[in-house]
Each structure stands twice: as structure tokens, then as C-alpha cells.
Amino acid sequence: MSSNDTAPDASPDPRDEKPQYVLPLVVRIERDAPPARTDALETSARAVLEILADDRSLGEGEWAQAMTDWQDARIRKVVRRARGAEWRRAVALPGITVTGAGGSEVRVFPPVPLDGWPKELAKLQVSGTDLDDPAEPGPVPEGAAVLWLNPELDMSAGKTMAQTGHGAQLLWWALSDAARKTWREAGFPVAVRTADPERWARLTSSGLPVVRDAGFTEIAPGSCTVVSEYGAAGLVG
């Protein structure tokens, strides 16, 4: 399984004929207290899962139509940064704020048209999301889904946050209702780790969900960025 805002191939893709939407994510980056990179990546993935599972996104919910329109086209995501008053204005808009284990804060908003961003979000910067880890991430927590990053790609934290969001979404789509329920009730435990080259080669040929990027920014079209794994034996249906 592979999908997301993947680059069009030679064959027409019906998704390109539909109105295009984007899922906005805003990460809080204060000058004196930036989040750790891995914590931000994991929090971004959880934010995407939270909005996918939210009652407002389902059935007759207030966000349901926007979510459907977005997922019927290419599942674009854009991560922007905010601090201080910018962050306060962002959290005043309808959305969901998710806080990571290390204190990272990411707010996800219902999808908007590509050219229809709320002014409070349109003013926010995409650049400047370079983050570091103060220490190497520890072992993957028991029961967590793992979003494995391509060891050969160099992406900004903002770009990578969008990719981990894609990886989480593909995994959500691939799971059975029972597995989704178990994962949700556990709080969507997610770990983001960079695979070593040998593991990456195995993962990309395993049949697990793989994210292939459209190449609009930073990396070449069709690049594999994330492989999503859940359960001791891989994907649990």
C-alpha cells in the first residue's frame, strides 16, 4: 500500500480532477523552548490520527464533508510554526491540540482548500522548523506503532512532520476496525525512528504501508519517506 500526495505518473489520476484540499498542522516553537525533533514528529502523527478518529470528522459531524473532500483527492498536509501571540491566535480556531510526551504541541485543523487558508494560519511561516534531539530516542515503547524514516533522506523537521502524518494516516486506513479501536483507546502510541539501510530495504519490500512523496518540496518526486509498522508481526489487521 502506498499513497499520499504522491507525484502523478504517466496515467491520469482521478484524484487530480477533484478540488484539492490541505490539512493544516501548526507546531508551537517558542524561541527559548523549542520542542525535541522526535517528540514533534510523533506528536504530528498523533494529531493526524486524532482528527481522523474525531466524532466531528465522521458521519454527520461538522468536519465530515471537509475530511471526505480532502481524502478523496491527494492527502496533502502542510506544517507551519507559531509562537507567542501567533500560537494563541491559532488555538482560537476550531481544531485539536495534541501534546507529546516531551511537551511538544501540535494543533491540527480541519482541511481547507489549497487557496483558502484562514488568515490566522496563512500568515504563519513554513520555514524555520529545523529541530534537534537533545539525546538519541530510546527503545520503541511496547505497543507503539513505528513510523520508520528513510535513512538516506535529509528533510527539515516540518517536512518530516508532514511525512509522519502521512504514514500514520496510511496505517489507520490499513487497520481493521478492531485494531483501530485498540490503538485509539491506548492513546495512539507512536514511535518515529530512522531505519538503518538494511532494515529500510526490508521494510520497503515488506508490503507495509509506504509513503511516496510528490516531490513538491525538498526531495525528489516518488521518494519513499516513511514505512508504517504496527504489531509484533508487522501490520495487524
PDB file of C-alpha atoms in Angstrom:
ATOM      1  CA  MET A   1       0.000   0.000   0.000  1.00  0.00           C
ATOM      2  CA  SER A   2       1.353   3.400  -0.907  1.00  0.00           C
ATOM      3  CA  SER A   3      -0.320   6.746  -1.182  1.00  0.00           C
ATOM      4  CA  ASN A   4      -0.487  10.401  -0.028  1.00  0.00           C
ATOM      5  CA  ASP A   5       0.270  13.493  -2.070  1.00  0.00           C
ATOM      6  CA  THR A   6       2.225  11.254  -4.426  1.00  0.00           C
ATOM      7  CA  ALA A   7       3.579  12.559  -7.693  1.00  0.00           C
ATOM      8  CA  PRO A   8       1.354  11.961 -10.709  1.00  0.00           C
ATOM      9  CA  ASP A   9       2.634   9.240 -13.038  1.00  0.00           C
ATOM     10  CA  ALA A  10       2.067   8.943 -16.772  1.00  0.00           C
ATOM     11  CA  SER A  11      -1.506   7.759 -16.249  1.00  0.00           C
ATOM     12  CA  PRO A  12      -4.213  10.273 -15.305  1.00  0.00           C
ATOM     13  CA  ASP A  13      -5.182  10.040 -11.655  1.00  0.00           C
ATOM     14  CA  PRO A  14      -8.849  10.734 -10.867  1.00  0.00           C
ATOM     15  CA  ARG A  15      -7.776  12.349  -7.588  1.00  0.00           C
ATOM     16  CA  ASP A  16      -6.285  15.203  -9.605  1.00  0.00           C
ATOM     17  CA  GLU A  17      -9.675  16.005 -11.105  1.00  0.00           C
ATOM     18  CA  LYS A  18     -11.169  16.732  -7.696  1.00  0.00           C
ATOM     19  CA  PRO A  19     -10.893  20.001  -5.723  1.00  0.00           C
ATOM     20  CA  GLN A  20      -7.651  19.937  -3.764  1.00  0.00           C
ATOM     21  CA  TYR A  21      -7.592  20.422  -0.001  1.00  0.00           C
ATOM     22  CA  VAL A  22      -4.811  20.556   2.562  1.00  0.00           C
ATOM     23  CA  LEU A  23      -4.705  19.529   6.222  1.00  0.00           C
ATOM     24  CA  PRO A  24      -3.066  22.343   8.216  1.00  0.00           C
ATOM     25  CA  LEU A  25      -0.827  21.471  11.154  1.00  0.00           C
ATOM     26  CA  VAL A  26       0.825  24.085  13.350  1.00  0.00           C
ATOM     27  CA  VAL A  27       3.715  23.263  15.668  1.00  0.00           C
ATOM     28  CA  ARG A  28       4.488  25.521  18.590  1.00  0.00           C
ATOM     29  CA  ILE A  29       8.148  26.602  18.513  1.00  0.00           C
ATOM     30  CA  GLU A  30       8.997  29.175  21.151  1.00  0.00           C
ATOM     31  CA  ARG A  31      12.440  30.772  20.824  1.00  0.00           C
ATOM     32  CA  ASP A  32      13.561  29.778  24.285  1.00  0.00           C
ATOM     33  CA  ALA A  33      11.937  26.335  24.391  1.00  0.00           C
ATOM     34  CA  PRO A  34      11.824  24.559  21.018  1.00  0.00           C
ATOM     35  CA  PRO A  35      10.470  21.001  21.078  1.00  0.00           C
ATOM     36  CA  ALA A  36      12.687  17.981  20.545  1.00  0.00           C
ATOM     37  CA  ARG A  37      12.593  16.788  16.958  1.00  0.00           C
ATOM     38  CA  THR A  38      11.416  13.201  17.523  1.00  0.00           C
ATOM     39  CA  ASP A  39       8.755  14.294  20.014  1.00  0.00           C
ATOM     40  CA  ALA A  40       7.435  16.789  17.451  1.00  0.00           C
ATOM     41  CA  LEU A  41       7.378  14.134  14.723  1.00  0.00           C
ATOM     42  CA  GLU A  42       5.453  11.716  16.920  1.00  0.00           C
ATOM     43  CA  THR A  43       3.051  14.420  18.059  1.00  0.00           C
ATOM     44  CA  SER A  44       2.318  15.422  14.468  1.00  0.00           C
ATOM     45  CA  ALA A  45       1.455  11.814  13.624  1.00  0.00           C
ATOM     46  CA  ARG A  46      -0.842  11.558  16.638  1.00  0.00           C
ATOM     47  CA  ALA A  47      -2.539  14.835  15.713  1.00  0.00           C
ATOM     48  CA  VAL A  48      -3.461  13.424  12.302  1.00  0.00           C
ATOM     49  CA  LEU A  49      -4.856  10.291  13.934  1.00  0.00           C
ATOM     50  CA  GLU A  50      -6.851  12.323  16.421  1.00  0.00           C
ATOM     51  CA  ILE A  51      -8.636  14.295  13.728  1.00  0.00           C
ATOM     52  CA  LEU A  52      -9.274  11.178  11.634  1.00  0.00           C
ATOM     53  CA  ALA A  53     -10.942   9.496  14.627  1.00  0.00           C
ATOM     54  CA  ASP A  54     -12.756  12.559  15.991  1.00  0.00           C
ATOM     55  CA  ASP A  55     -16.546  12.418  16.006  1.00  0.00           C
ATOM     56  CA  ARG A  56     -16.652  15.785  14.215  1.00  0.00           C
ATOM     57  CA  SER A  57     -14.867  14.145  11.260  1.00  0.00           C
ATOM     58  CA  LEU A  58     -17.287  11.251  10.954  1.00  0.00           C
ATOM     59  CA  GLY A  59     -20.865  10.720   9.810  1.00  0.00           C
ATOM     60  CA  GLU A  60     -22.774  13.979  10.013  1.00  0.00           C
ATOM     61  CA  GLY A  61     -20.064  15.752  12.005  1.00  0.00           C
ATOM     62  CA  GLU A  62     -19.241  19.389  11.310  1.00  0.00           C
ATOM     63  CA  TRP A  63     -15.877  18.499   9.752  1.00  0.00           C
ATOM     64  CA  ALA A  64     -17.027  15.361   7.922  1.00  0.00           C
ATOM     65  CA  GLN A  65     -17.558  16.878   4.482  1.00  0.00           C
ATOM     66  CA  ALA A  66     -14.199  18.668   4.507  1.00  0.00           C
ATOM     67  CA  MET A  67     -12.478  15.471   5.634  1.00  0.00           C
ATOM     68  CA  THR A  68     -14.167  13.489   2.860  1.00  0.00           C
ATOM     69  CA  ASP A  69     -13.299  16.054   0.188  1.00  0.00           C
ATOM     70  CA  TRP A  70      -9.684  16.111   1.363  1.00  0.00           C
ATOM     71  CA  GLN A  71      -9.285  12.328   1.438  1.00  0.00           C
ATOM     72  CA  ASP A  72     -10.967  11.922  -1.948  1.00  0.00           C
ATOM     73  CA  ALA A  73      -8.149  13.977  -3.507  1.00  0.00           C
ATOM     74  CA  ARG A  74      -4.461  13.913  -2.585  1.00  0.00           C
ATOM     75  CA  ILE A  75      -3.909  13.883   1.151  1.00  0.00           C
ATOM     76  CA  ARG A  76      -1.765  16.990   1.334  1.00  0.00           C
ATOM     77  CA  LYS A  77      -0.529  18.260   4.684  1.00  0.00           C
ATOM     78  CA  VAL A  78       1.349  21.457   5.437  1.00  0.00           C
ATOM     79  CA  VAL A  79       3.149  22.151   8.705  1.00  0.00           C
ATOM     80  CA  ARG A  80       3.656  25.738   9.843  1.00  0.00           C
ATOM     81  CA  ARG A  81       5.203  27.122  13.018  1.00  0.00           C
ATOM     82  CA  ALA A  82       3.880  29.578  15.569  1.00  0.00           C
ATOM     83  CA  ARG A  83       4.976  31.191  18.815  1.00  0.00           C
ATOM     84  CA  GLY A  84       3.559  33.635  21.322  1.00  0.00           C
ATOM     85  CA  ALA A  85       0.580  35.584  20.004  1.00  0.00           C
ATOM     86  CA  GLU A  86       0.654  33.620  16.737  1.00  0.00           C
ATOM     87  CA  TRP A  87       0.079  30.405  18.659  1.00  0.00           C
ATOM     88  CA  ARG A  88      -2.701  31.941  20.743  1.00  0.00           C
ATOM     89  CA  ARG A  89      -4.494  33.076  17.581  1.00  0.00           C
ATOM     90  CA  ALA A  90      -4.076  29.632  16.035  1.00  0.00           C
ATOM     91  CA  VAL A  91      -5.513  27.756  19.013  1.00  0.00           C
ATOM     92  CA  ALA A  92      -8.564  30.025  18.963  1.00  0.00           C
ATOM     93  CA  LEU A  93      -9.592  28.434  15.641  1.00  0.00           C
ATOM     94  CA  PRO A  94     -11.519  25.132  15.532  1.00  0.00           C
ATOM     95  CA  GLY A  95      -9.102  22.231  15.745  1.00  0.00           C
ATOM     96  CA  ILE A  96      -7.384  19.782  18.083  1.00  0.00           C
ATOM     97  CA  THR A  97      -4.207  20.406  20.071  1.00  0.00           C
ATOM     98  CA  VAL A  98      -2.097  17.350  20.824  1.00  0.00           C
ATOM     99  CA  THR A  99       0.726  17.402  23.370  1.00  0.00           C
ATOM    100  CA  GLY A 100       3.618  14.983  23.115  1.00  0.00           C
ATOM    101  CA  ALA A 101       5.311  13.017  25.867  1.00  0.00           C
ATOM    102  CA  GLY A 102       8.162  15.514  25.786  1.00  0.00           C
ATOM    103  CA  GLY A 103       5.903  18.579  25.775  1.00  0.00           C
ATOM    104  CA  SER A 104       5.661  19.250  22.014  1.00  0.00           C
ATOM    105  CA  GLU A 105       2.415  20.939  20.982  1.00  0.00           C
ATOM    106  CA  VAL A 106       0.843  20.472  17.568  1.00  0.00           C
ATOM    107  CA  ARG A 107      -2.583  21.761  16.564  1.00  0.00           C
ATOM    108  CA  VAL A 108      -4.378  20.158  13.634  1.00  0.00           C
ATOM    109  CA  PHE A 109      -7.246  21.876  11.824  1.00  0.00           C
ATOM    110  CA  PRO A 110      -9.977  20.565   9.523  1.00  0.00           C
ATOM    111  CA  PRO A 111      -8.937  20.590   5.855  1.00  0.00           C
ATOM    112  CA  VAL A 112      -9.110  23.806   3.847  1.00  0.00           C
ATOM    113  CA  PRO A 113      -8.903  24.496   0.102  1.00  0.00           C
ATOM    114  CA  LEU A 114      -5.336  24.973  -1.135  1.00  0.00           C
ATOM    115  CA  ASP A 115      -6.005  28.682  -1.640  1.00  0.00           C
ATOM    116  CA  GLY A 116      -8.456  29.083   1.249  1.00  0.00           C
ATOM    117  CA  TRP A 117      -6.351  29.171   4.403  1.00  0.00           C
ATOM    118  CA  PRO A 118      -7.724  31.175   7.363  1.00  0.00           C
ATOM    119  CA  LYS A 119      -5.780  34.415   7.623  1.00  0.00           C
ATOM    120  CA  GLU A 120      -4.508  33.475  11.089  1.00  0.00           C
ATOM    121  CA  LEU A 121      -2.806  30.419   9.602  1.00  0.00           C
ATOM    122  CA  ALA A 122      -1.866  31.837   6.204  1.00  0.00           C
ATOM    123  CA  LYS A 123       0.455  34.324   7.913  1.00  0.00           C
ATOM    124  CA  LEU A 124       2.468  31.618   9.640  1.00  0.00           C
ATOM    125  CA  GLN A 125       5.860  30.566   8.323  1.00  0.00           C
ATOM    126  CA  VAL A 126       6.603  27.156   6.817  1.00  0.00           C
ATOM    127  CA  SER A 127      10.361  27.617   7.142  1.00  0.00           C
ATOM    128  CA  GLY A 128      12.196  27.671  10.443  1.00  0.00           C
ATOM    129  CA  THR A 129      11.072  24.258  11.644  1.00  0.00           C
ATOM    130  CA  ASP A 130      14.581  22.830  11.998  1.00  0.00           C
ATOM    131  CA  LEU A 131      14.643  20.951  15.296  1.00  0.00           C
ATOM    132  CA  ASP A 132      17.145  18.700  17.053  1.00  0.00           C
ATOM    133  CA  ASP A 133      17.022  15.864  19.554  1.00  0.00           C
ATOM    134  CA  PRO A 134      18.946  16.555  22.764  1.00  0.00           C
ATOM    135  CA  ALA A 135      19.562  12.804  23.038  1.00  0.00           C
ATOM    136  CA  GLU A 136      19.041   9.718  20.920  1.00  0.00           C
ATOM    137  CA  PRO A 137      15.471   8.386  21.106  1.00  0.00           C
ATOM    138  CA  GLY A 138      15.166   5.384  23.388  1.00  0.00           C
ATOM    139  CA  PRO A 139      13.694   1.954  22.659  1.00  0.00           C
ATOM    140  CA  VAL A 140      10.312   1.780  20.959  1.00  0.00           C
ATOM    141  CA  PRO A 141       7.638   1.595  23.689  1.00  0.00           C
ATOM    142  CA  GLU A 142       5.719  -1.655  23.844  1.00  0.00           C
ATOM    143  CA  GLY A 143       2.506  -1.463  21.851  1.00  0.00           C
ATOM    144  CA  ALA A 144       3.530   1.565  19.798  1.00  0.00           C
ATOM    145  CA  ALA A 145       3.195   1.749  16.043  1.00  0.00           C
ATOM    146  CA  VAL A 146       6.541   2.566  14.435  1.00  0.00           C
ATOM    147  CA  LEU A 147       6.937   5.076  11.639  1.00  0.00           C
ATOM    148  CA  TRP A 148      10.284   4.232  10.078  1.00  0.00           C
ATOM    149  CA  LEU A 149      12.116   7.065   8.300  1.00  0.00           C
ATOM    150  CA  ASN A 150      14.262   6.652   5.199  1.00  0.00           C
ATOM    151  CA  PRO A 151      17.913   6.848   6.346  1.00  0.00           C
ATOM    152  CA  GLU A 152      19.034   8.328   3.021  1.00  0.00           C
ATOM    153  CA  LEU A 153      16.833  11.441   3.018  1.00  0.00           C
ATOM    154  CA  ASP A 154      17.613  14.780   4.636  1.00  0.00           C
ATOM    155  CA  MET A 155      14.357  16.594   5.381  1.00  0.00           C
ATOM    156  CA  SER A 156      13.529  19.554   7.605  1.00  0.00           C
ATOM    157  CA  ALA A 157      11.531  18.802  10.748  1.00  0.00           C
ATOM    158  CA  GLY A 158       8.447  20.443   9.212  1.00  0.00           C
ATOM    159  CA  LYS A 159       8.642  18.319   6.092  1.00  0.00           C
ATOM    160  CA  THR A 160       9.236  15.199   8.155  1.00  0.00           C
ATOM    161  CA  MET A 161       6.269  16.014  10.394  1.00  0.00           C
ATOM    162  CA  ALA A 162       4.039  16.027   7.319  1.00  0.00           C
ATOM    163  CA  GLN A 163       5.516  12.685   6.265  1.00  0.00           C
ATOM    164  CA  THR A 164       4.949  11.034   9.644  1.00  0.00           C
ATOM    165  CA  GLY A 165       1.390  12.337   9.471  1.00  0.00           C
ATOM    166  CA  HIS A 166       1.023  10.641   6.082  1.00  0.00           C
ATOM    167  CA  GLY A 167       2.487   7.419   7.478  1.00  0.00           C
ATOM    168  CA  ALA A 168       0.079   7.411  10.402  1.00  0.00           C
ATOM    169  CA  GLN A 169      -2.866   8.009   8.079  1.00  0.00           C
ATOM    170  CA  LEU A 170      -1.942   5.163   5.728  1.00  0.00           C
ATOM    171  CA  LEU A 171      -1.643   2.859   8.726  1.00  0.00           C
ATOM    172  CA  TRP A 172      -5.039   3.985  10.031  1.00  0.00           C
ATOM    173  CA  TRP A 173      -6.596   3.195   6.671  1.00  0.00           C
ATOM    174  CA  ALA A 174      -4.964  -0.247   6.595  1.00  0.00           C
ATOM    175  CA  LEU A 175      -6.093  -1.412  10.045  1.00  0.00           C
ATOM    176  CA  SER A 176      -9.271  -3.272  10.869  1.00  0.00           C
ATOM    177  CA  ASP A 177     -11.943  -1.582  12.968  1.00  0.00           C
ATOM    178  CA  ALA A 178     -10.887  -3.693  15.962  1.00  0.00           C
ATOM    179  CA  ALA A 179      -7.235  -2.725  15.624  1.00  0.00           C
ATOM    180  CA  ARG A 180      -8.178   0.942  15.220  1.00  0.00           C
ATOM    181  CA  LYS A 181     -10.276   0.776  18.387  1.00  0.00           C
ATOM    182  CA  THR A 182      -7.427  -0.796  20.364  1.00  0.00           C
ATOM    183  CA  TRP A 183      -4.936   1.775  19.106  1.00  0.00           C
ATOM    184  CA  ARG A 184      -7.255   4.688  19.798  1.00  0.00           C
ATOM    185  CA  GLU A 185      -8.128   3.521  23.306  1.00  0.00           C
ATOM    186  CA  ALA A 186      -4.401   3.263  24.056  1.00  0.00           C
ATOM    187  CA  GLY A 187      -3.937   6.930  23.077  1.00  0.00           C
ATOM    188  CA  PHE A 188      -2.410   6.269  19.644  1.00  0.00           C
ATOM    189  CA  PRO A 189       1.086   5.316  20.859  1.00  0.00           C
ATOM    190  CA  VAL A 190       3.522   6.106  18.039  1.00  0.00           C
ATOM    191  CA  ALA A 191       7.301   5.981  17.773  1.00  0.00           C
ATOM    192  CA  VAL A 192       9.303   7.600  14.986  1.00  0.00           C
ATOM    193  CA  ARG A 193      12.695   6.080  14.310  1.00  0.00           C
ATOM    194  CA  THR A 194      15.193   6.186  11.445  1.00  0.00           C
ATOM    195  CA  ALA A 195      15.756   2.745   9.954  1.00  0.00           C
ATOM    196  CA  ASP A 196      19.247   1.518   9.209  1.00  0.00           C
ATOM    197  CA  PRO A 197      19.838   0.805   5.498  1.00  0.00           C
ATOM    198  CA  GLU A 198      19.408  -2.958   5.845  1.00  0.00           C
ATOM    199  CA  ARG A 199      16.130  -2.640   7.734  1.00  0.00           C
ATOM    200  CA  TRP A 200      14.895   0.019   5.283  1.00  0.00           C
ATOM    201  CA  ALA A 201      15.452  -2.326   2.341  1.00  0.00           C
ATOM    202  CA  ARG A 202      13.390  -4.994   4.070  1.00  0.00           C
ATOM    203  CA  LEU A 203      10.629  -2.581   5.060  1.00  0.00           C
ATOM    204  CA  THR A 204      10.104  -1.155   1.589  1.00  0.00           C
ATOM    205  CA  SER A 205       9.620  -4.642   0.155  1.00  0.00           C
ATOM    206  CA  SER A 206       7.503  -5.956   3.037  1.00  0.00           C
ATOM    207  CA  GLY A 207       4.070  -4.882   1.841  1.00  0.00           C
ATOM    208  CA  LEU A 208       3.637  -2.497   4.790  1.00  0.00           C
ATOM    209  CA  PRO A 209       2.185   0.969   4.082  1.00  0.00           C
ATOM    210  CA  VAL A 210       4.815   3.172   2.452  1.00  0.00           C
ATOM    211  CA  VAL A 211       4.671   6.911   1.856  1.00  0.00           C
ATOM    212  CA  ARG A 212       5.874   8.114  -1.549  1.00  0.00           C
ATOM    213  CA  ASP A 213       6.264  11.859  -1.708  1.00  0.00           C
ATOM    214  CA  ALA A 214       5.029  14.073  -4.519  1.00  0.00           C
ATOM    215  CA  GLY A 215       8.293  15.996  -4.564  1.00  0.00           C
ATOM    216  CA  PHE A 216       6.720  19.437  -4.306  1.00  0.00           C
ATOM    217  CA  THR A 217       9.348  20.453  -1.717  1.00  0.00           C
ATOM    218  CA  GLU A 218      12.804  19.350  -0.564  1.00  0.00           C
ATOM    219  CA  ILE A 219      13.010  15.851  -2.071  1.00  0.00           C
ATOM    220  CA  ALA A 220      12.656  14.141  -5.440  1.00  0.00           C
ATOM    221  CA  PRO A 221       9.209  13.012  -6.660  1.00  0.00           C
ATOM    222  CA  GLY A 222       8.398   9.433  -5.767  1.00  0.00           C
ATOM    223  CA  SER A 223      10.845   9.255  -2.866  1.00  0.00           C
ATOM    224  CA  CYS A 224       9.891   6.726  -0.202  1.00  0.00           C
ATOM    225  CA  THR A 225       9.896   8.608   3.083  1.00  0.00           C
ATOM    226  CA  VAL A 226       8.105   6.520   5.734  1.00  0.00           C
ATOM    227  CA  VAL A 227       7.095   2.897   6.240  1.00  0.00           C
ATOM    228  CA  SER A 228       4.434   2.258   8.891  1.00  0.00           C
ATOM    229  CA  GLU A 229       4.509  -0.827  11.111  1.00  0.00           C
ATOM    230  CA  TYR A 230       2.083  -1.864  13.844  1.00  0.00           C
ATOM    231  CA  GLY A 231       2.204  -5.040  15.903  1.00  0.00           C
ATOM    232  CA  ALA A 232       4.961  -7.508  16.644  1.00  0.00           C
ATOM    233  CA  ALA A 233       4.461  -9.280  13.314  1.00  0.00           C
ATOM    234  CA  GLY A 234       4.075  -6.152  11.239  1.00  0.00           C
ATOM    235  CA  LEU A 235       0.683  -4.855  10.171  1.00  0.00           C
ATOM    236  CA  VAL A 236      -2.128  -6.085  12.378  1.00  0.00           C
ATOM    237  CA  GLY A 237      -5.480  -6.316  10.632  1.00  0.00           C
TER     238      GLY A 237
END
